[in-house]
PDB file of C-alpha atoms in Angstrom:
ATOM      1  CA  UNK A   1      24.483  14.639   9.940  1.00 76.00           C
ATOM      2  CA  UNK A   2      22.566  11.357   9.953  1.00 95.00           C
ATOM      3  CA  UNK A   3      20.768   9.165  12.761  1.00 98.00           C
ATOM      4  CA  UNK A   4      22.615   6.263  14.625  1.00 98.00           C
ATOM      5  CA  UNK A   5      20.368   2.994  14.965  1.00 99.00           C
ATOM      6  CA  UNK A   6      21.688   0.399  17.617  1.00 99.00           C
ATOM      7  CA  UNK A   7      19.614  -2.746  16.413  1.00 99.00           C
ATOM      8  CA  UNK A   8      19.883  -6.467  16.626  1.00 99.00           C
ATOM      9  CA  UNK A   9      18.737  -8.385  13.348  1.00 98.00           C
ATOM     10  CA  UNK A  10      15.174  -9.557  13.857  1.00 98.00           C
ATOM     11  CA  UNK A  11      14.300  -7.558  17.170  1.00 99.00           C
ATOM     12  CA  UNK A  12      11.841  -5.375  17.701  1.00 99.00           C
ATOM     13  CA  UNK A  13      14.593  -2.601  16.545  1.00 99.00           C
ATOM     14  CA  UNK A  14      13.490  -3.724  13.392  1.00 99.00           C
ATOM     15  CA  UNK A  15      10.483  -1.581  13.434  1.00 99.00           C
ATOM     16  CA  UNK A  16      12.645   1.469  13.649  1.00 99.00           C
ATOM     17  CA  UNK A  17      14.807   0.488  11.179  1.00 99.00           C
ATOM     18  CA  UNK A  18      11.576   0.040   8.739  1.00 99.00           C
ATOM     19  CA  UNK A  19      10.015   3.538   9.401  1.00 98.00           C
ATOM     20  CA  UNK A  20      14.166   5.443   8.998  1.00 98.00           C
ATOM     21  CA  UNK A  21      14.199   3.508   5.419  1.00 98.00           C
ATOM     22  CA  UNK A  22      10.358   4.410   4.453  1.00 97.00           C
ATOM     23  CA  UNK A  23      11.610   7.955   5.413  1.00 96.00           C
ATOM     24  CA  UNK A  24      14.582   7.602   3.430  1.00 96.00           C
ATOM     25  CA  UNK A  25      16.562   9.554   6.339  1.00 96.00           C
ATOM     26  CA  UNK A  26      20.611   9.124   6.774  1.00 97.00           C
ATOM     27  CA  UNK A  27      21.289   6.220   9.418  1.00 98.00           C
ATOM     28  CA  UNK A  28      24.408   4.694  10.417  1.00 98.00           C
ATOM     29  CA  UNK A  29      23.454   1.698  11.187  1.00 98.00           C
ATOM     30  CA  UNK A  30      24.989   0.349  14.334  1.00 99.00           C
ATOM     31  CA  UNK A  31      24.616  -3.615  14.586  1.00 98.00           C
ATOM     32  CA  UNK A  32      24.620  -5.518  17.984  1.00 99.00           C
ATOM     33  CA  UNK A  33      24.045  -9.584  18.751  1.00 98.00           C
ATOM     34  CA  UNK A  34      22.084  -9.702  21.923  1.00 97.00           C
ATOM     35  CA  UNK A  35      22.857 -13.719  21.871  1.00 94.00           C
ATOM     36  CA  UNK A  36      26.177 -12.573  21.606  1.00 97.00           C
ATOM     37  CA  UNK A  37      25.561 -10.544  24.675  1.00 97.00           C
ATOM     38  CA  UNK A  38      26.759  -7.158  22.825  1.00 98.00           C
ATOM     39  CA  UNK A  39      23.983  -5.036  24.476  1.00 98.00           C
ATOM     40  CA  UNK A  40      25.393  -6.308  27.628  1.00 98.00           C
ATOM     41  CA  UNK A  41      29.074  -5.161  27.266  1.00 98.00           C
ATOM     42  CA  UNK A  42      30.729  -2.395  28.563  1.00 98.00           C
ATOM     43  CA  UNK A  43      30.891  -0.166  25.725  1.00 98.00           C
ATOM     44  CA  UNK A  44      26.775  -0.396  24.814  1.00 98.00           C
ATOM     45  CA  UNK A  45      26.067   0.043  28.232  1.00 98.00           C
ATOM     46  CA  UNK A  46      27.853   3.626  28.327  1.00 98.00           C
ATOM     47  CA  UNK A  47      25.473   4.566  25.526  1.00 98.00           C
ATOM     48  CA  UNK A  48      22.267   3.319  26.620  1.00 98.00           C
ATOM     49  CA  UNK A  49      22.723   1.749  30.018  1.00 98.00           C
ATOM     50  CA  UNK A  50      19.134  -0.030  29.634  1.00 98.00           C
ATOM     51  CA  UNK A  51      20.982  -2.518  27.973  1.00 98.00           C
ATOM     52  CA  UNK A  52      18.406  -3.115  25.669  1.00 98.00           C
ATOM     53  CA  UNK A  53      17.448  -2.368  22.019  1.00 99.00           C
ATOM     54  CA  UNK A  54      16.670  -0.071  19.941  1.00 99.00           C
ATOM     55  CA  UNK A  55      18.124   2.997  20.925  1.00 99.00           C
ATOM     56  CA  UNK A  56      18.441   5.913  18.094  1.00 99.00           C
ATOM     57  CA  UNK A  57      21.655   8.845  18.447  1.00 98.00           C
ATOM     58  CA  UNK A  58      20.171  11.789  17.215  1.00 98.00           C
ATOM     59  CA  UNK A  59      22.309  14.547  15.760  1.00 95.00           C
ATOM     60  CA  UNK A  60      22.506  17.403  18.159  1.00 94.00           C
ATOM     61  CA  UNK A  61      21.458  15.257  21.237  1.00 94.00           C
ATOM     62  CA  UNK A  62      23.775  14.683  23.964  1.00 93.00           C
ATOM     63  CA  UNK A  63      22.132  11.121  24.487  1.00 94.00           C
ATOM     64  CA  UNK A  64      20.537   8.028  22.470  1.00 98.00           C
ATOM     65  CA  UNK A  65      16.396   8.141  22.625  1.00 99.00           C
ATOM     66  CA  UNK A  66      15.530   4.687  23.914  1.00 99.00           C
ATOM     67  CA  UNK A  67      11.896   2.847  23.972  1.00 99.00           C
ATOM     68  CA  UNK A  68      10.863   1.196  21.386  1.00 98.00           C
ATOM     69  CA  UNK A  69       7.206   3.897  20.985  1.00 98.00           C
ATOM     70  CA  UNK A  70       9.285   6.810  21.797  1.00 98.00           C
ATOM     71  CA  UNK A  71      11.780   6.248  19.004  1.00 98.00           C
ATOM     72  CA  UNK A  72       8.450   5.594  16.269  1.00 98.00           C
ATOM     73  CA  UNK A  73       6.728   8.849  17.631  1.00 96.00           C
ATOM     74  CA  UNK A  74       9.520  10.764  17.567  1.00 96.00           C
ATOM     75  CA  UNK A  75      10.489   9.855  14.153  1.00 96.00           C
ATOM     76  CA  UNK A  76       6.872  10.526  12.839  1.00 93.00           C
ATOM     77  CA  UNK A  77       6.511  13.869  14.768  1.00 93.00           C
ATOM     78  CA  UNK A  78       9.975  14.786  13.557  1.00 93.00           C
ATOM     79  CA  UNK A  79       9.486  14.168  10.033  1.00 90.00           C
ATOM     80  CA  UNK A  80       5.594  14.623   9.720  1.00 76.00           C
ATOM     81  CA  UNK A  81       5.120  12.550   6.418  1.00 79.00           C
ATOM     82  CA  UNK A  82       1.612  11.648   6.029  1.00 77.00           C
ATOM     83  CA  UNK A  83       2.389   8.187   5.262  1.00 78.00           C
ATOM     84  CA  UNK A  84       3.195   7.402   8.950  1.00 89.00           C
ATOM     85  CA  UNK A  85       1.722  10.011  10.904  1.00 84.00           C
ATOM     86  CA  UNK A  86      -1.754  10.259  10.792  1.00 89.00           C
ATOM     87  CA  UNK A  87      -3.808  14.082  10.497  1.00 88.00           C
ATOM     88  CA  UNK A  88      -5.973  13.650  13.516  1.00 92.00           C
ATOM     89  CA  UNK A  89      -5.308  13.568  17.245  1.00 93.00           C
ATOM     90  CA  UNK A  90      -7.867  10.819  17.881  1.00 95.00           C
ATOM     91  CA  UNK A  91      -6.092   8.911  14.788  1.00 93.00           C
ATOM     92  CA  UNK A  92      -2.455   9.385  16.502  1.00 93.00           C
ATOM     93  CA  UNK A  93      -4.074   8.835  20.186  1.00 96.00           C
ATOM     94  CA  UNK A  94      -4.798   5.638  18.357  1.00 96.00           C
ATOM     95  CA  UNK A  95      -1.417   4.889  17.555  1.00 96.00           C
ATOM     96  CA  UNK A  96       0.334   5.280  20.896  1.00 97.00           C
ATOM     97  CA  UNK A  97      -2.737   3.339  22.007  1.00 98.00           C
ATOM     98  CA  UNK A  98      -1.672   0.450  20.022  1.00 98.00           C
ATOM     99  CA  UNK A  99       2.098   0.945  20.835  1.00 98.00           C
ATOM    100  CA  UNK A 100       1.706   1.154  24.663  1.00 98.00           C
ATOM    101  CA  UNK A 101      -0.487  -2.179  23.854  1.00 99.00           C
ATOM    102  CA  UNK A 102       1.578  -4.667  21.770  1.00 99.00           C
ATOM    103  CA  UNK A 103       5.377  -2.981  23.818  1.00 99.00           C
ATOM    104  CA  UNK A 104       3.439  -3.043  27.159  1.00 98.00           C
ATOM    105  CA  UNK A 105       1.969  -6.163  26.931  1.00 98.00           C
ATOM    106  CA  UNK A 106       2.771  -8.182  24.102  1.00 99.00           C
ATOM    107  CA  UNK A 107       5.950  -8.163  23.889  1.00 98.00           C
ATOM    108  CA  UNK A 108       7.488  -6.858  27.698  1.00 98.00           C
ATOM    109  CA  UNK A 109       5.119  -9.382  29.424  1.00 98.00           C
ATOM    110  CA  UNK A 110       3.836 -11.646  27.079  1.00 98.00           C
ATOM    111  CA  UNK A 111       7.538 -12.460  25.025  1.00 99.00           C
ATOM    112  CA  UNK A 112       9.268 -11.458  28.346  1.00 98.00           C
ATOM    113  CA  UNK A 113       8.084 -14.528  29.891  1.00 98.00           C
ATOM    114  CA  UNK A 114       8.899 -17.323  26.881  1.00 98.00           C
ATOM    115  CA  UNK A 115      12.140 -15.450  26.622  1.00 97.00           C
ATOM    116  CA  UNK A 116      13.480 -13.424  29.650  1.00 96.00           C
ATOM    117  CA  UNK A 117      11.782 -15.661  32.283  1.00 96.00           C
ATOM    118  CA  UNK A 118      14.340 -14.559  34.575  1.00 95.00           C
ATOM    119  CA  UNK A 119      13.267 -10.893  34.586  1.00 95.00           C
ATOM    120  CA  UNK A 120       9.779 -12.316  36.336  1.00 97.00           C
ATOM    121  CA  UNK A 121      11.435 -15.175  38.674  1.00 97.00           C
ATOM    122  CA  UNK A 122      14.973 -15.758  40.326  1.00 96.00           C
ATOM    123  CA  UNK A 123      13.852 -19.685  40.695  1.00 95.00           C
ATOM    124  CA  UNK A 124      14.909 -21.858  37.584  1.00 95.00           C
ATOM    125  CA  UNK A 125      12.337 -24.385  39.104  1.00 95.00           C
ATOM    126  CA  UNK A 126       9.685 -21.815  37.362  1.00 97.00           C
ATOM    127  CA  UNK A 127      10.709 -20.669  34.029  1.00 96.00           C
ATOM    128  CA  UNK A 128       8.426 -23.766  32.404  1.00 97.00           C
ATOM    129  CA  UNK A 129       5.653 -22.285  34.132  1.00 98.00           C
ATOM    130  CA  UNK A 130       6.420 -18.926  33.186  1.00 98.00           C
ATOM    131  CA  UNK A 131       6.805 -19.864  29.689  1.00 98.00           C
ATOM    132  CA  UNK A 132       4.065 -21.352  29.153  1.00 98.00           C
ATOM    133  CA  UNK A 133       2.036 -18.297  30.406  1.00 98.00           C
ATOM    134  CA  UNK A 134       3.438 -16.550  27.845  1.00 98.00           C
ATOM    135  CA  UNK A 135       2.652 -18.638  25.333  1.00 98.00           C
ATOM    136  CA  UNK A 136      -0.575 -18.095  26.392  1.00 98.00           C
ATOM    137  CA  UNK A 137      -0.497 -14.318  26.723  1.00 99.00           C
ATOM    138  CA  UNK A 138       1.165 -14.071  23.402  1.00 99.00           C
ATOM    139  CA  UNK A 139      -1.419 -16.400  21.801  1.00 99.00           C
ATOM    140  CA  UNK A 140      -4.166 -14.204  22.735  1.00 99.00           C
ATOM    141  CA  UNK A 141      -2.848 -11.570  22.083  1.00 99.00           C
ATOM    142  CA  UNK A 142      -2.309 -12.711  18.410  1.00 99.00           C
ATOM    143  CA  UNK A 143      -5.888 -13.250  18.318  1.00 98.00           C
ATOM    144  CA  UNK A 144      -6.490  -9.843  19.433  1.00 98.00           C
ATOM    145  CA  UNK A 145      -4.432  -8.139  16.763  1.00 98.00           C
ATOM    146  CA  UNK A 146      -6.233 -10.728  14.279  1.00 98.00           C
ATOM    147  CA  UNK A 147      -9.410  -9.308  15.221  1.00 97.00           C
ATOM    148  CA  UNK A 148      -8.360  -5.905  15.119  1.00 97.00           C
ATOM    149  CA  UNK A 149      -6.956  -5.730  11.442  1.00 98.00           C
ATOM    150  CA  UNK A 150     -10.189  -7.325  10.168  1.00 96.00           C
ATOM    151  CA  UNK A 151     -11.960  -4.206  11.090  1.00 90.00           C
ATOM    152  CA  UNK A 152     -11.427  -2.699   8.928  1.00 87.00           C
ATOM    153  CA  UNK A 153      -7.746  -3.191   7.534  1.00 83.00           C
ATOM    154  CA  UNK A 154      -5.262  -4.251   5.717  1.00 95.00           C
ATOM    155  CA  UNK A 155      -3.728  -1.324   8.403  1.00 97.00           C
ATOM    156  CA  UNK A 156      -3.353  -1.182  12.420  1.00 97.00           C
ATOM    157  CA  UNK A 157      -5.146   1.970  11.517  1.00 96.00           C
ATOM    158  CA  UNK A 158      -7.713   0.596   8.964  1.00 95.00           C
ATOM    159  CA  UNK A 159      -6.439   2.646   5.139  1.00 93.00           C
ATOM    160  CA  UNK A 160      -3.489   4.143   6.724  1.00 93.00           C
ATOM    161  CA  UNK A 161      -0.427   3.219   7.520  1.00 96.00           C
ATOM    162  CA  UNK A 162       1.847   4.438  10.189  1.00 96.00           C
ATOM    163  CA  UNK A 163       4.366   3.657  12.387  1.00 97.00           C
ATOM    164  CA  UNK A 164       2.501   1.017  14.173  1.00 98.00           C
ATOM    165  CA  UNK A 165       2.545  -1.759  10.853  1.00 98.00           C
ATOM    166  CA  UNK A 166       6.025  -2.337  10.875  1.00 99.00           C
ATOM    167  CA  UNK A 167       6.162  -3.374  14.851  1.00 99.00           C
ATOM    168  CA  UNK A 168       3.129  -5.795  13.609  1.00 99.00           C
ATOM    169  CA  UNK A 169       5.369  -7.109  11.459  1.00 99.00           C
ATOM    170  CA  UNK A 170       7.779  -8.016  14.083  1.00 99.00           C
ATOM    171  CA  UNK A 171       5.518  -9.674  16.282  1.00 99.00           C
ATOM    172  CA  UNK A 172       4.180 -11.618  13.239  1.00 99.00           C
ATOM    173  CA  UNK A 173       7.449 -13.452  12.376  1.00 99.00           C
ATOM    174  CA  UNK A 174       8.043 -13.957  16.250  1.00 99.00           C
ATOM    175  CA  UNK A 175       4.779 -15.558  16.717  1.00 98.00           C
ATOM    176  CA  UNK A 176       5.979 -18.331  14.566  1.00 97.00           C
ATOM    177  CA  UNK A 177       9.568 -18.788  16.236  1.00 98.00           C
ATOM    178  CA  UNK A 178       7.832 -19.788  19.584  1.00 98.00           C
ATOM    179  CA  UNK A 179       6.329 -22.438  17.631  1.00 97.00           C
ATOM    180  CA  UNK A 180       2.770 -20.698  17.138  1.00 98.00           C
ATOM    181  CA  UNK A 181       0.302 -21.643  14.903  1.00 97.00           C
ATOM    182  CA  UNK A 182      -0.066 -17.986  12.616  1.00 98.00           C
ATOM    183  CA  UNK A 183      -1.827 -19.821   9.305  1.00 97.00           C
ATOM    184  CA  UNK A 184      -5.034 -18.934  11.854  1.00 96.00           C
ATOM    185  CA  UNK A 185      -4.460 -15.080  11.951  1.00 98.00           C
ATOM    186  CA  UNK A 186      -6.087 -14.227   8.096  1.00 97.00           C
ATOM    187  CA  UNK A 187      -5.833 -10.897   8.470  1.00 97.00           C
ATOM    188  CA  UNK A 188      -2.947 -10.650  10.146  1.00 98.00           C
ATOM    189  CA  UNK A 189      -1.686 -12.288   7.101  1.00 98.00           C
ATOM    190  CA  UNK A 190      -3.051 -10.303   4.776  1.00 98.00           C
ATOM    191  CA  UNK A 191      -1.057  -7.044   6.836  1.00 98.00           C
ATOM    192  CA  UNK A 192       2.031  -9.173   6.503  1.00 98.00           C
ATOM    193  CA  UNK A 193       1.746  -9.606   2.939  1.00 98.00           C
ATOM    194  CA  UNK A 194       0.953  -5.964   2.734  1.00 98.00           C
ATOM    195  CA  UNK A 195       4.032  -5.173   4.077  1.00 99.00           C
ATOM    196  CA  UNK A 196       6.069  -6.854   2.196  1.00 99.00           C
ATOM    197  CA  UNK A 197       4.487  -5.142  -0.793  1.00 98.00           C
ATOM    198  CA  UNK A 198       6.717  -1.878   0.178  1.00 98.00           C
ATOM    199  CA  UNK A 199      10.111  -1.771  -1.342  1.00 98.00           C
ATOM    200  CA  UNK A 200      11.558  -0.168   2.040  1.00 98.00           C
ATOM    201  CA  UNK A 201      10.670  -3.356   3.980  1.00 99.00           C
ATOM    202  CA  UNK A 202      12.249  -5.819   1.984  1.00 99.00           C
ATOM    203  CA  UNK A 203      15.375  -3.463   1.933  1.00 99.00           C
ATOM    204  CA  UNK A 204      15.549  -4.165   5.849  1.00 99.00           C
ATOM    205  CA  UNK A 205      14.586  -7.491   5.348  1.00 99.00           C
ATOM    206  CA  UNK A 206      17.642  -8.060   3.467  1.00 99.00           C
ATOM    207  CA  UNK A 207      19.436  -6.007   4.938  1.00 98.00           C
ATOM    208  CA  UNK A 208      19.178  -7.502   8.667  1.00 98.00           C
ATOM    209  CA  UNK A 209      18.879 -11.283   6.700  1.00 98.00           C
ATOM    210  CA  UNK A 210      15.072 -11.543   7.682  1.00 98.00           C
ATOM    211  CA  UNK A 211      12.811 -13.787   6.470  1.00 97.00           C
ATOM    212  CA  UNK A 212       8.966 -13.827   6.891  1.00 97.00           C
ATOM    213  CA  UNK A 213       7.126 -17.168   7.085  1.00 92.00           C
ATOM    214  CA  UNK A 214       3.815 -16.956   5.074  1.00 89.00           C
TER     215      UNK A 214
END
């Protein structure tokens, strides 16, 4: 029996897709376009009506597990390796703190407005206003995350890694395809190259035809 991961190359499904190769766990992989409008068709929408991304079949489970922090937790608290799930409750009330954080905010309000403008307005006549509140959102937020890997890092969770990184790595490589400036964000960098240190995240990388711009 193996997992099911609906993903779109490049979205934040991505994360997910990192942490089921770093556990080495059996995945069909289930590929979708959203510019293609897959997640909107017929057929997706019967498994995860959300319409959204990722959402994870688990073997035994009537229905798909959707939410981006609930898949990650799920898959840490399932498999309990120490290399994503950290010993102590204040270190993994950390990690959903950080989740709830960069989903929540980040990338539902923050990317939602440069790229789903629609969700906050009905009138056209604002989306350049919207988007450029994003852009602002976004850009301090990156600032934020900056800040919080320099103390210490290279981790979200200083010398350990977890389920949290591999999101950061997302939002990384998305802050430069809205046309932000990321050769600011040192540490941030440093994380990034971190990550592509570990041989499971350049499998993905290749895999979903990634590329990270350093």
């Amino acid at each position: 029996m193996s997992y099911q991961l609906y993903y779109s190359s490049g979205a934040c499904s991505m994360a997910v897709h990192i942490v089921l190769e770093e556990l080495g766990a059996p995945t069909r992989l289930m590929p979708l376009r959203i510019h293609d409008g897959d997640t909107s068709k017929p057929g997706y929408l019967a498994i995860n009506p959300k319409g959204r991304v990722p959402a994870l079949a688990i073997p035994g489970e009537a229905g798909v597990l959707t939410e981006l922090p609930a898949i990650l937790t799920f898959l840490a608290e399932s498999h309990d390796t120490p290399a994503l799930l950290p010993p102590t409750a204040l270190q993994r009330g950390r990690v959903q703190e950080w989740l709830a954080w960069l989903a929540g905010w980040m990338h539902g309000t923050g990317y939602g407005l440069i790229w789903r403008p629609h969700r906050f307005s009905a009138d056209p006549d604002d989306v350049p206003a919207l988007r450029e509140q994003g852009l602002k959102v976004v850009a301090q937020a990156n600032q934020d995350v900056t800040e919080r890997l320099a103390q210490p890092g290279p981790w979200a969770l200083g010398d350990q890694y977890s389920v949290v990184d591999p999101f950061l790595l997302v939002l990384f490589r998305w802050g430069s395809l809205v046309g932000l400036d990321m050769s600011e964000h040192t540490a941030w960098i440093e994380h990034t190259r971190c990550m592509l240190q570990r041989p499971a995240v350049n499998r993905v990388l290749e895999r979903e035809e990634v590329t990270i711009p350093l």
